[in-house]
Amino acid sequence: MKSGQASISDIAKALGVSVSTVSRALKNHPDISEETCRKVQEYARRVHYSPNAMALALKQKRSLTIGVIIPEIIHHFFSSVISGIEDMAYGSGYRVMICQSNEDYLREMINVQALIDHRVDGLLVSISKNTLDHNHFRDVHQREIPIVFLDRVCYDIPSDRVITNDFEGARLVVTHLLERGCKKILHLAGPQHLSVGRDRYEGYRQALKENNIPFDEEYVLRCDTPVKLNSRRNQVLALAPKADAVFAVNDFTAVAAMRLLQENAFKIPEDIRVAGFGDDPIAAMVRPALTTVEQRGYDMGREAARMLINRLTDDKDKAFQTKTYPAFLKVRDST
Amino acid sequence: MKSGQASISDIAKALGVSVSTVSRALKNHPDISEETCRKVQEYARRVHYSPNAMALALKQKRSLTIGVIIPEIIHHFFSSVISGIEDMAYGSGYRVMICQSNEDYLREMINVQALIDHRVDGLLVSISKNTLDHNHFRDVHQREIPIVFLDRVCYDIPSDRVITNDFEGARLVVTHLLERGCKKILHLAGPQHLSVGRDRYEGYRQALKENNIPFDEEYVLRCDTPVKLNSRRNQVLALAPKADAVFAVNDFTAVAAMRLLQENAFKIPEDIRVAGFGDDPIAAMVRPALTTVEQRGYDMGREAARMLINRLTDDKDKAFQTKTYPAFLKVRDST
DNA sequence: TAAAATTATGCAAACGTTTGCGACACCCTA
DNA sequence: TAGGGTGTCGCAAACGTTTGCATAATTTTA
């Protein structure tokens, strides 16, 4: 025990027994006498023995660790996801390594490689906005490391998936706006190569179609962050007088839109209604409180972890499945 | 290479050389001929060889991993901290294992143990609200694993620390309120066993003292979350008519207070002014926008990681130091 | 041409575990 | 008293690396 950490063989030496005896004694193996068990365990406790997870992982060829790659931890949705993952993982004896891609393709690839190097048993991934190529995930798949995609999923790779019913959520919220009498709904859309961006866009179109409102390309702006909104403020302000509602692909952009409109003397919801997506806590705190679509991050994280751990243990070869969480409308004061 | 992952000895076997040759060839050791290097590296690339970090860690007795324990990832401050830590760590070849204590003492202890088991090279910690006993950190210290405390620090353990000047921040914001003419300032305080809670409280008192405003115990409420605020709403509403300002220990509580007051027909800032601490993004988004104290989470995380890595490499035995970030007042519409 | 130096490679130990198998020393039974 | 059973324990291999040292072949030097 040269440096702080006692090993099994330190204990063996100190007690004059073999390492195998110590190893067995520590887990109350029936081969070992009670007397020896007691002595070993007592000594182990005295020196604060803690098993070396690396050595274990090496031996057992599994690390009991799952890797998580999410775009940005600062978004409430993703931090809820992480909490869900952690709770489920810890409860099942797994550890979690969390990485952020920062919406960056290169960083995502680096993260994947780092997690592979660490021999994680499985991967939980929500892909970055700027990821168009999925070969790094294909690599993971070829290594027989199971992946569960979550929210921002990838349909190229055979895998389990956990998603919100984005299509239905968007359809619901837009239908709600139409029921309020809106005819011209501006959609601040997300990237169309992302499942969530596309599905919400299509839900928007579906709602229009169902209500016989003509679709107008001009009323769709690719704009999914407050920063982007700000850089397109003139365009938005030019459209706003003609529009009677804004549906943003997420709550942050919706709130930013609300502020922009309010600063320009629009009254919400009187002059123009605003809705978001995700039910970030901010939605309930701004004034007027934001109508949005609930997205259960914690539950989705938990479920994704459950599916992954399941595949790691019980049914390795079960058919892949996609779990879809229903979307619930949260009507507040902004619509 | 039975299961997906090729090892060094798989390469050795395939190429008819020894594992030591492969190991050296992979890192361009001068002992190995160019020819062999080329062959080995080419083959390694073909089979997607990636070194087993566990085996490496075992051999080298260091994992190039640092463990992070923070209370709750959903708080913007802490997720910024994490981003700062990650960027610095990745840039220096370190990996990061992130754990949440969820403000729970037991969970914090479990996290510490898990990170010890994983043989992290060092620890970055912001202690939980419910941690009164610090023996689990003393254990870490005895194992000669360096710790850097961050924001919520612990003075019992010899270690580096990174903090905000909470005292000064609170003094500034309260002074600002007094300059606005306030005389009765309600303080929604944090736990007094936490450095941040105590320092902000004392900053509040100091500001009063400097301005010859009598301190009144009745105007200090231990209440640092929206939930707690809600359960004490009657108490707050009883005090509000007599008070002319509220200073909350964090922005979430401040915003919750604003909403409570607004719902009860108080005008902000006309009837009562409200200030928070931390400059959470929500502070800029609510109306009126919240006056608060800036706290540079990203930079603090980066700095903490830098200090830790420094201690891990260069100067193991340098004297411990505490880095204090200055606090800046952000005056907005709520005061 | 023998000795010395150089070049390229392999052996084996070590890191901390787990685990199949074999080795004892007993005690019991027939 | 020989055979078998049982209760305790140790040996050694294996997991994937790195690295000091030995080895062998080749070249250089004197």
XYZ file of C-alpha atoms (C1' of nucleotides) in Angstrom:
730
model
C 0.000 0.000 0.000
C 2.578 2.516 -1.066
C 0.155 5.273 -2.051
C -2.993 5.691 -0.071
C -5.019 2.926 -1.625
C -4.822 -0.548 -0.122
C -5.111 -3.521 -2.466
C -6.239 -7.040 -1.916
C -2.691 -8.244 -1.847
C -1.788 -5.696 0.808
C -4.439 -7.265 2.960
C -3.223 -10.748 2.073
C 0.332 -9.890 3.054
C -0.697 -8.255 6.286
C -2.800 -11.219 7.334
C -0.516 -13.939 6.022
C -3.060 -15.453 3.666
C -3.316 -15.622 -0.104
C -4.975 -13.060 -2.327
C -7.572 -15.553 -3.439
C -8.580 -16.129 0.140
C -8.937 -12.410 0.681
C -10.946 -12.016 -2.508
C -13.290 -14.776 -1.440
C -13.485 -13.689 2.159
C -14.559 -10.232 1.115
C -17.612 -11.651 -0.578
C -18.386 -14.252 2.036
C -17.603 -17.180 -0.177
C -18.707 -20.398 1.584
C -15.288 -21.962 1.077
C -13.769 -19.556 3.542
C -14.082 -20.055 7.288
C -16.093 -17.587 9.283
C -13.043 -16.807 11.324
C -11.014 -15.822 8.261
C -13.889 -13.892 6.739
C -14.233 -11.878 9.865
C -10.552 -11.125 10.125
C -10.252 -10.139 6.485
C -13.329 -7.946 6.467
C -12.344 -6.274 9.671
C -8.883 -5.490 8.403
C -10.285 -4.314 5.054
C -12.538 -1.901 6.845
C -9.703 -0.678 8.998
C -7.570 0.256 6.014
C -10.531 1.590 4.028
C -10.110 -0.970 1.329
C -12.059 -0.170 -1.801
C -11.976 -2.459 -4.820
C -10.267 -1.136 -7.921
C -13.006 -0.770 -10.508
C -10.453 -0.701 -13.320
C -8.995 -4.054 -12.412
C -12.485 -5.446 -12.072
C -13.561 -4.090 -15.414
C -10.503 -5.541 -17.029
C -11.075 -8.936 -15.563
C -14.797 -9.148 -16.138
C -14.716 -7.477 -19.509
C -17.410 -5.076 -18.482
C -17.151 -1.792 -16.719
C -20.624 -1.424 -15.242
C -20.468 2.055 -16.696
C -22.714 3.602 -19.280
C -21.737 6.541 -21.403
C -24.027 9.472 -22.043
C -23.633 12.031 -24.805
C -26.010 14.954 -24.840
C -25.848 18.255 -26.658
C -25.914 20.782 -23.835
C -26.337 20.229 -20.182
C -27.557 23.769 -19.590
C -30.910 22.986 -21.175
C -33.340 21.977 -18.531
C -34.661 19.175 -20.665
C -31.257 17.531 -20.930
C -30.368 17.968 -17.313
C -33.647 16.318 -16.407
C -32.773 13.524 -18.785
C -29.474 13.081 -16.988
C -31.138 12.929 -13.607
C -33.428 10.223 -14.894
C -30.525 8.281 -16.326
C -28.485 8.599 -13.148
C -31.256 7.457 -10.878
C -31.981 4.372 -12.949
C -28.340 3.543 -13.508
C -27.293 3.909 -9.875
C -30.269 1.853 -8.819
C -29.012 -0.961 -11.018
C -25.391 -0.790 -9.977
C -24.177 1.116 -12.995
C -22.064 4.233 -13.140
C -22.524 7.003 -15.661
C -20.028 9.002 -17.714
C -21.585 12.152 -19.058
C -20.265 14.087 -22.044
C -21.519 17.174 -23.824
C -21.187 17.548 -27.536
C -21.966 21.263 -27.355
C -23.911 20.746 -30.574
C -20.609 20.081 -32.262
C -20.025 17.144 -34.600
C -16.304 16.861 -33.909
C -16.779 16.989 -30.182
C -19.403 14.303 -30.473
C -16.976 12.026 -32.291
C -14.287 12.663 -29.712
C -16.740 11.866 -26.951
C -17.724 8.623 -28.607
C -14.081 7.634 -28.885
C -13.346 8.535 -25.277
C -16.261 6.430 -24.095
C -15.150 3.524 -26.248
C -11.667 3.830 -24.788
C -13.213 3.633 -21.370
C -15.012 0.496 -22.434
C -18.430 1.646 -21.395
C -20.934 -1.182 -21.542
C -23.454 0.883 -23.462
C -24.232 4.318 -24.792
C -27.090 6.780 -24.354
C -27.076 9.425 -27.040
C -28.974 12.504 -28.098
C -27.263 13.628 -31.260
C -25.910 17.097 -31.868
C -27.511 19.615 -34.165
C -24.542 19.643 -36.468
C -24.196 15.930 -36.869
C -25.130 14.821 -40.364
C -22.835 11.833 -40.653
C -23.457 8.854 -38.374
C -20.424 6.708 -39.003
C -19.092 7.149 -35.499
C -22.230 5.514 -34.215
C -21.950 2.768 -36.763
C -18.504 2.098 -35.352
C -19.992 1.746 -31.887
C -22.542 -0.642 -33.272
C -19.880 -2.766 -34.937
C -18.103 -3.054 -31.630
C -21.287 -4.581 -30.319
C -21.787 -1.780 -27.826
C -25.522 -1.204 -27.550
C -26.835 2.321 -28.040
C -30.124 3.835 -27.028
C -30.946 7.075 -28.793
C -32.989 9.595 -26.956
C -35.062 12.537 -28.166
C -32.729 13.415 -31.011
C -32.576 9.981 -32.523
C -30.847 8.454 -35.491
C -32.702 6.120 -37.776
C -29.643 4.824 -39.630
C -28.410 2.689 -36.774
C -30.254 -0.360 -35.504
C -30.995 0.562 -31.912
C -33.559 1.234 -29.246
C -35.006 4.716 -29.111
C -36.886 6.931 -26.686
C -38.723 9.908 -28.080
C -41.527 12.335 -27.433
C -44.380 12.353 -29.864
C -43.161 15.579 -31.379
C -45.470 15.398 -34.323
C -48.525 15.081 -32.140
C -47.308 17.728 -29.725
C -46.866 20.248 -32.487
C -50.181 19.282 -34.029
C -51.870 19.812 -30.678
C -50.418 23.193 -29.944
C -51.039 24.504 -33.449
C -54.570 23.172 -33.396
C -55.019 24.988 -30.116
C -53.870 28.231 -31.761
C -56.241 27.680 -34.651
C -59.084 27.111 -32.237
C -58.239 30.462 -30.693
C -58.974 31.889 -34.122
C -55.475 32.257 -35.493
C -55.040 31.973 -39.236
C -51.458 33.046 -39.865
C -49.064 31.156 -37.637
C -45.390 31.884 -37.815
C -43.295 28.779 -37.162
C -39.796 29.211 -35.787
C -38.469 25.844 -36.885
C -35.518 23.689 -35.898
C -33.042 21.962 -38.195
C -34.876 19.647 -40.548
C -32.280 16.892 -40.424
C -33.115 16.382 -36.761
C -36.043 14.148 -36.011
C -37.443 16.613 -33.517
C -37.193 19.593 -35.841
C -38.793 17.785 -38.721
C -41.554 16.137 -36.713
C -42.601 19.382 -35.076
C -42.630 21.076 -38.442
C -44.779 18.356 -39.892
C -47.126 18.458 -36.927
C -47.526 22.151 -37.641
C -48.362 21.468 -41.282
C -50.718 18.665 -40.371
C -52.705 20.914 -38.050
C -53.027 23.531 -40.779
C -54.134 20.909 -43.247
C -56.736 19.435 -40.922
C -58.218 22.877 -40.484
C -58.049 23.828 -44.132
C -55.634 26.664 -43.541
C -53.360 27.132 -46.518
C -49.703 26.508 -45.808
C -47.449 29.436 -46.534
C -43.743 28.806 -46.850
C -43.017 32.401 -45.954
C -44.278 31.786 -42.426
C -41.646 29.193 -41.636
C -38.337 30.521 -40.364
C -35.392 28.318 -39.598
C -34.649 29.792 -36.220
C -34.287 27.786 -33.028
C -32.240 29.847 -30.589
C -32.561 33.298 -29.048
C -29.325 34.260 -30.774
C -30.586 33.294 -34.200
C -33.841 35.032 -33.477
C -32.011 38.188 -32.674
C -30.098 38.085 -35.920
C -33.345 37.703 -37.812
C -35.289 40.201 -35.767
C -36.110 42.409 -38.723
C -37.548 39.511 -40.627
C -39.636 38.480 -37.641
C -40.835 42.014 -36.986
C -41.773 42.369 -40.647
C -43.921 39.251 -40.486
C -45.397 39.871 -37.065
C -48.026 42.459 -38.016
C -49.462 40.068 -40.600
C -49.312 37.067 -38.283
C -51.590 36.294 -35.372
C -49.459 33.665 -33.674
C -45.931 32.336 -33.262
C -45.113 28.688 -32.651
C -41.476 28.161 -31.731
C -39.719 24.828 -31.787
C -38.561 25.340 -28.198
C -39.352 27.469 -25.180
C -36.179 29.518 -25.174
C -36.834 30.748 -28.652
C -40.491 31.320 -27.816
C -39.584 33.443 -24.805
C -37.071 35.390 -26.838
C -39.762 35.995 -29.439
C -42.150 37.163 -26.737
C -39.607 39.646 -25.485
C -38.854 40.893 -28.964
C -42.532 41.386 -29.697
C -43.238 43.009 -26.361
C -40.359 45.386 -26.842
C -41.971 46.383 -30.099
C -45.313 47.149 -28.519
C -47.110 43.950 -29.414
C -49.467 42.790 -26.706
C -49.422 39.086 -25.943
C -51.789 37.348 -26.386
C -54.068 40.147 -27.584
C -52.103 41.203 -30.666
C -50.284 37.982 -31.235
C -50.196 34.643 -29.461
C -47.013 32.766 -28.682
C -46.427 29.086 -27.977
C -43.316 27.021 -27.369
C -42.329 23.412 -26.930
C -40.732 21.541 -24.031
C -42.204 23.078 -20.890
C -38.965 24.455 -19.602
C -39.365 25.957 -16.110
C -38.937 29.336 -17.694
C -42.269 28.885 -19.450
C -44.075 29.107 -16.136
C -42.029 32.027 -14.895
C -42.285 34.541 -17.698
C -45.216 36.877 -18.089
C -47.486 36.097 -19.701
C -46.803 32.485 -18.822
C -45.995 30.535 -21.934
C -48.264 27.934 -23.510
C -46.144 24.951 -24.446
C -45.937 21.193 -24.811
C -44.805 19.080 -21.930
C -41.812 16.864 -22.510
C -40.894 14.463 -19.733
C -37.133 14.586 -19.666
C -36.663 12.757 -16.400
C -38.918 9.897 -17.406
C -37.365 9.648 -20.827
C -33.893 9.466 -19.328
C -34.994 6.828 -16.883
C -36.641 4.782 -19.577
C -33.665 5.028 -21.915
C -31.360 3.843 -19.149
C -33.765 1.048 -18.335
C -33.859 -0.121 -21.927
C -30.092 -0.031 -22.176
C -29.453 -1.905 -18.954
C -32.058 -4.414 -19.962
C -30.252 -5.073 -23.176
C -26.995 -5.327 -21.268
C -28.346 -8.022 -19.013
C -31.455 -9.973 -19.919
C -32.344 -9.945 -23.536
C -29.348 -9.046 -25.607
C -30.982 -10.118 -28.815
C -34.480 -8.807 -28.424
C -35.842 -6.840 -31.353
C -35.133 -3.132 -31.107
C -37.983 -0.983 -29.982
C -38.928 2.654 -29.930
C -40.685 4.041 -26.889
C -42.764 7.091 -27.667
C -43.868 9.397 -24.890
C -47.164 11.180 -25.455
C -47.116 14.956 -25.681
C -49.386 17.010 -23.452
C -50.485 20.523 -24.126
C -49.881 23.042 -21.356
C -52.120 25.987 -21.990
C -51.045 29.158 -20.194
C -51.576 32.876 -20.655
C -49.626 33.517 -23.828
C -52.257 32.032 -26.168
C -10.752 -10.265 -30.845
C -13.723 -12.331 -29.822
C -16.031 -9.432 -29.037
C -15.816 -6.348 -31.170
C -12.807 -4.741 -29.527
C -9.348 -5.587 -30.856
C -6.493 -5.707 -28.357
C -2.806 -5.215 -28.779
C -2.234 -8.931 -28.644
C -4.789 -9.488 -31.405
C -2.694 -7.235 -33.575
C 0.484 -8.979 -32.480
C -0.916 -12.377 -33.349
C -2.217 -11.234 -36.710
C 1.104 -9.712 -37.674
C 3.341 -12.362 -36.169
C 5.143 -10.013 -33.813
C 5.188 -9.622 -30.050
C 2.883 -7.452 -28.027
C 5.733 -5.278 -26.888
C 6.614 -4.538 -30.472
C 3.045 -3.565 -31.194
C 2.843 -1.407 -28.109
C 5.999 0.411 -29.127
C 5.142 0.627 -32.799
C 1.867 2.317 -31.948
C 3.670 5.164 -30.299
C 6.510 5.388 -32.809
C 9.126 4.231 -30.410
C 12.583 4.745 -32.036
C 13.545 1.135 -31.309
C 11.032 -0.112 -33.837
C 11.759 -0.096 -37.559
C 9.755 2.188 -39.786
C 8.539 -0.786 -41.731
C 7.095 -2.458 -38.645
C 5.614 0.770 -37.341
C 3.830 1.310 -40.598
C 2.449 -2.209 -40.750
C 1.271 -2.165 -37.159
C -0.347 1.249 -37.383
C -2.049 0.414 -40.615
C -3.466 -2.797 -39.266
C -4.514 -1.073 -36.034
C -6.431 1.456 -38.020
C -8.065 -1.229 -40.131
C -9.444 -3.053 -37.115
C -10.341 0.203 -35.314
C -8.016 -0.526 -32.481
C -8.579 1.672 -29.481
C -6.480 1.332 -26.341
C -8.192 0.033 -23.252
C -8.213 2.908 -20.805
C -8.809 0.536 -17.897
C -5.709 -1.490 -18.581
C -3.749 1.672 -18.982
C -5.035 3.127 -15.762
C -4.189 -0.070 -13.954
C -0.660 -0.112 -15.287
C 0.132 3.535 -14.866
C -1.639 3.924 -11.575
C -3.510 6.934 -12.829
C -6.730 7.108 -14.751
C -6.461 10.535 -16.382
C -9.969 10.998 -15.080
C -11.224 13.583 -12.674
C -14.384 13.173 -10.671
C -16.920 15.937 -10.245
C -19.610 16.086 -7.592
C -22.110 18.891 -7.813
C -25.468 19.336 -6.113
C -27.855 19.693 -9.050
C -27.098 19.851 -12.694
C -30.366 21.599 -13.501
C -29.117 24.823 -12.015
C -27.632 26.954 -14.701
C -24.734 27.904 -12.499
C -23.676 24.308 -12.028
C -24.107 23.333 -15.638
C -21.912 26.264 -16.577
C -19.388 25.065 -14.050
C -19.422 21.667 -15.676
C -18.873 23.126 -19.118
C -15.870 25.008 -17.824
C -14.490 21.907 -16.171
C -15.007 19.793 -19.271
C -13.329 22.235 -21.593
C -10.260 22.572 -19.421
C -10.041 18.863 -18.669
C -10.446 17.726 -22.267
C -7.899 20.264 -23.360
C -5.397 18.695 -20.983
C -6.106 15.096 -21.869
C -8.299 14.356 -18.890
C -11.715 12.791 -18.827
C -14.482 13.778 -16.437
C -16.929 11.734 -14.393
C -19.848 13.835 -13.267
C -22.081 12.964 -10.335
C -24.997 14.767 -8.740
C -25.561 14.682 -5.045
C -29.092 16.023 -5.425
C -28.382 17.996 -2.265
C -28.325 14.700 -0.428
C -25.613 13.772 2.062
C -25.925 10.043 1.537
C -25.809 10.373 -2.209
C -22.752 12.524 -1.893
C -20.982 9.864 0.129
C -21.934 7.207 -2.378
C -20.623 9.371 -5.179
C -17.340 9.898 -3.408
C -16.973 6.167 -2.923
C -17.829 5.423 -6.554
C -15.245 7.893 -7.741
C -12.641 6.439 -5.412
C -13.465 2.993 -6.740
C -12.883 4.327 -10.206
C -9.537 5.631 -9.064
C -10.068 9.153 -10.311
C -6.884 11.165 -10.123
C -8.593 14.069 -8.413
C -11.913 15.451 -7.271
C -13.852 18.637 -7.944
C -16.574 19.167 -5.377
C -19.345 21.563 -4.537
C -20.852 20.213 -1.379
C -24.513 19.452 -0.882
C -26.856 21.515 1.212
C -27.454 18.684 3.630
C -23.846 17.787 4.236
C -22.755 18.677 7.734
C -20.181 15.970 8.241
C -17.042 16.015 6.099
C -15.438 12.708 6.945
C -15.959 11.315 3.488
C -13.769 14.100 2.158
C -11.204 13.506 4.831
C -11.067 9.931 3.606
C -10.323 11.176 0.097
C -7.629 13.365 1.487
C -6.024 10.483 3.358
C -5.905 8.518 0.141
C -3.819 11.363 -1.228
C -6.404 12.208 -3.866
C -6.366 15.974 -4.321
C -9.651 17.847 -4.047
C -10.572 21.283 -5.262
C -13.712 22.699 -3.683
C -15.806 25.033 -5.713
C -18.434 27.582 -4.713
C -19.763 25.539 -1.831
C -16.463 24.921 -0.167
C -15.338 23.126 2.933
C -12.824 24.681 5.258
C -12.121 21.547 7.304
C -10.080 19.874 4.585
C -6.722 21.142 3.386
C -7.388 21.858 -0.270
C -7.532 24.371 -3.070
C -10.755 26.343 -3.423
C -12.545 28.429 -6.010
C -15.249 30.780 -4.833
C -17.183 33.879 -5.692
C -16.855 36.831 -3.394
C -20.298 36.181 -1.990
C -19.885 38.567 0.872
C -19.016 41.448 -1.415
C -21.724 40.540 -3.906
C -24.384 40.609 -1.246
C -22.993 43.798 0.220
C -23.117 45.418 -3.221
C -26.655 44.450 -4.043
C -27.992 45.424 -0.645
C -26.119 48.711 -0.770
C -27.721 49.293 -4.132
C -31.148 48.720 -2.610
C -30.372 51.102 0.215
C -29.290 53.711 -2.301
C -32.653 53.329 -3.933
C -34.058 54.405 -0.611
C -35.044 51.078 0.861
C -35.007 50.765 4.636
C -36.627 47.425 5.317
C -35.034 44.681 3.281
C -36.338 41.166 3.575
C -33.562 38.598 3.143
C -34.471 35.152 1.891
C -31.417 33.366 3.194
C -29.695 30.080 2.423
C -28.458 27.486 4.911
C -25.983 29.051 7.295
C -23.675 26.064 7.415
C -22.877 26.629 3.734
C -20.182 29.152 2.974
C -22.308 30.812 0.304
C -25.375 31.099 2.503
C -23.465 32.540 5.392
C -21.314 34.922 3.370
C -24.295 36.405 1.561
C -26.103 36.822 4.814
C -23.130 38.596 6.306
C -22.767 40.793 3.252
C -26.386 41.787 3.785
C -25.706 42.666 7.403
C -22.554 44.522 6.541
C -24.383 46.718 4.035
C -27.020 47.565 6.631
C -24.371 48.346 9.178
C -22.416 50.597 6.827
C -25.578 52.570 6.179
C -26.687 52.706 9.776
C -29.825 50.729 9.143
C -30.767 48.675 12.176
C -30.677 44.941 11.634
C -33.957 43.197 12.309
C -33.927 39.440 12.772
C -37.552 39.266 11.767
C -36.618 40.262 8.222
C -34.423 37.227 7.657
C -36.187 34.133 6.462
C -34.419 30.833 5.914
C -35.882 30.164 2.511
C -33.811 29.382 -0.573
C -36.063 27.562 -3.033
C -39.358 28.346 -4.744
C -40.890 25.373 -2.957
C -39.877 26.620 0.473
C -41.051 30.076 -0.475
C -44.418 28.705 -1.342
C -44.750 26.931 1.969
C -43.943 30.174 3.759
C -46.036 32.381 1.510
C -48.187 33.648 4.322
C -45.207 34.699 6.318
C -43.744 36.490 3.308
C -47.020 38.189 2.462
C -47.359 39.315 6.032
C -43.952 40.966 5.953
C -44.197 42.371 2.435
C -46.381 45.402 3.195
C -43.896 46.547 5.815
C -40.858 45.856 3.638
C -39.637 47.843 0.696
C -37.294 45.277 -0.811
C -36.511 41.587 -1.019
C -33.011 40.193 -1.416
C -33.025 36.473 -2.172
C -30.010 34.220 -1.881
C -30.527 33.006 -5.450
C -32.394 33.973 -8.595
C -34.902 31.165 -8.575
C -36.166 32.157 -5.197
C -36.128 35.812 -6.186
C -38.250 35.122 -9.253
C -40.639 33.013 -7.234
C -40.915 35.882 -4.767
C -41.604 38.287 -7.597
C -44.404 36.119 -8.872
C -45.886 35.718 -5.429
C -45.813 39.439 -4.859
C -47.203 40.248 -8.277
C -50.025 37.802 -7.813
C -50.867 39.671 -4.662
C -51.052 43.017 -6.395
C -47.636 44.334 -5.430
C -46.025 46.356 -8.184
C -42.335 45.732 -8.755
C -40.267 47.828 -8.308
C -42.753 50.554 -7.348
C -44.233 48.893 -4.250
C -41.331 46.632 -3.473
C -37.974 45.987 -5.078
C -36.566 42.506 -5.654
C -33.005 41.328 -6.165
C -31.435 37.919 -6.540
C -27.999 36.366 -6.766
C -26.286 34.385 -9.522
C -27.445 35.930 -12.774
C -29.275 32.889 -13.987
C -30.562 33.355 -17.564
C -34.026 33.516 -16.107
C -33.125 36.824 -14.484
C -32.930 38.494 -17.872
C -36.088 36.885 -19.156
C -38.633 37.638 -16.492
C -40.487 40.921 -16.320
C -39.438 43.093 -14.760
C -35.956 41.834 -15.453
C -34.259 40.878 -12.223
C -31.406 42.771 -10.621
C -28.835 40.277 -9.464
C -25.158 39.496 -8.914
C -23.140 37.920 -11.644
C -21.430 34.643 -10.854
C -19.082 33.269 -13.475
C -19.781 29.556 -13.390
C -17.926 28.666 -16.547
C -14.784 30.472 -15.504
C -14.913 29.077 -12.007
C -15.227 25.546 -13.371
C -12.345 26.102 -15.716
C -10.195 27.534 -12.999
C -10.989 24.746 -10.560
C -10.073 22.155 -13.168
C -6.901 24.035 -13.965
C -5.867 24.112 -10.324
C -6.571 20.426 -9.930
C -4.689 19.355 -13.026
C -1.844 21.562 -12.004
C -1.604 19.834 -8.687
C -1.809 16.494 -10.464
C 1.157 17.282 -12.629
C 3.554 20.051 -11.750
C 3.517 21.095 -8.191
C 2.077 18.403 -6.027
C 3.267 19.992 -2.875
C 2.550 23.625 -3.462
C 0.709 25.437 -0.706
C -3.051 25.323 -1.072
C -4.684 28.420 -2.399
C -8.129 29.920 -2.657
C -9.106 31.737 -5.816
C -11.838 34.298 -5.277
C -13.833 35.629 -8.204
C -15.097 39.172 -7.853
C -18.858 39.719 -7.793
C -20.451 42.184 -10.202
C -23.770 43.845 -9.729
C -26.227 43.513 -12.597
C -28.823 46.197 -12.191
C -32.044 45.584 -14.089
C -35.645 46.675 -13.818
C -36.718 44.987 -10.607
C -34.954 47.439 -8.294
C 39.027 -10.733 -37.891
C 37.747 -10.267 -33.340
C 35.545 -7.027 -30.472
C 32.348 -3.487 -29.902
C 28.433 -0.911 -31.093
C 23.999 -0.559 -33.194
C 19.408 -2.047 -34.534
C 15.304 -4.568 -33.996
C 12.785 -7.532 -31.455
C 11.010 -10.617 -27.674
C 10.448 -12.089 -22.585
C 8.456 -11.415 -18.517
C 6.924 -8.838 -14.664
C 3.700 -5.774 -12.990
C -0.890 -3.288 -12.160
C -5.500 -5.518 -8.986
C -8.856 -8.577 -9.606
C -11.538 -13.293 -10.131
C -11.921 -18.186 -10.393
C -11.139 -23.136 -11.785
C -8.561 -26.448 -9.968
C -5.618 -28.906 -7.015
C -3.670 -29.698 -2.253
C -3.918 -30.519 2.059
C -5.805 -31.886 6.799
C -9.342 -33.549 8.983
C -13.394 -36.634 10.258
C -16.461 -40.245 9.321
C -17.840 -44.701 7.668
C -17.574 -49.634 6.596
C -7.428 -49.077 8.267
C -8.323 -47.822 3.752
C -11.465 -45.107 1.263
C -14.295 -41.283 0.733
C -16.239 -36.930 2.078
C -15.796 -32.202 3.734
C -13.892 -27.920 4.990
C -10.080 -24.477 4.067
C -6.967 -22.645 1.544
C -3.295 -21.522 -2.261
C -1.555 -21.594 -7.237
C -1.758 -19.751 -11.401
C -3.897 -17.970 -15.396
C -6.285 -14.343 -17.353
C -7.874 -9.410 -18.531
C -4.764 -5.382 -21.804
C -1.141 -2.588 -21.129
C 3.864 -0.759 -20.464
C 8.705 -1.198 -19.913
C 13.370 -2.807 -18.174
C 16.137 -6.067 -19.680
C 17.923 -9.833 -22.498
C 18.689 -11.585 -27.046
C 19.843 -11.919 -31.687
C 21.348 -10.178 -35.984
C 23.746 -6.873 -38.286
C 27.026 -3.289 -38.821
C 30.924 -0.654 -37.431
C 35.395 -0.127 -35.427
C 40.198 -1.028 -34.381
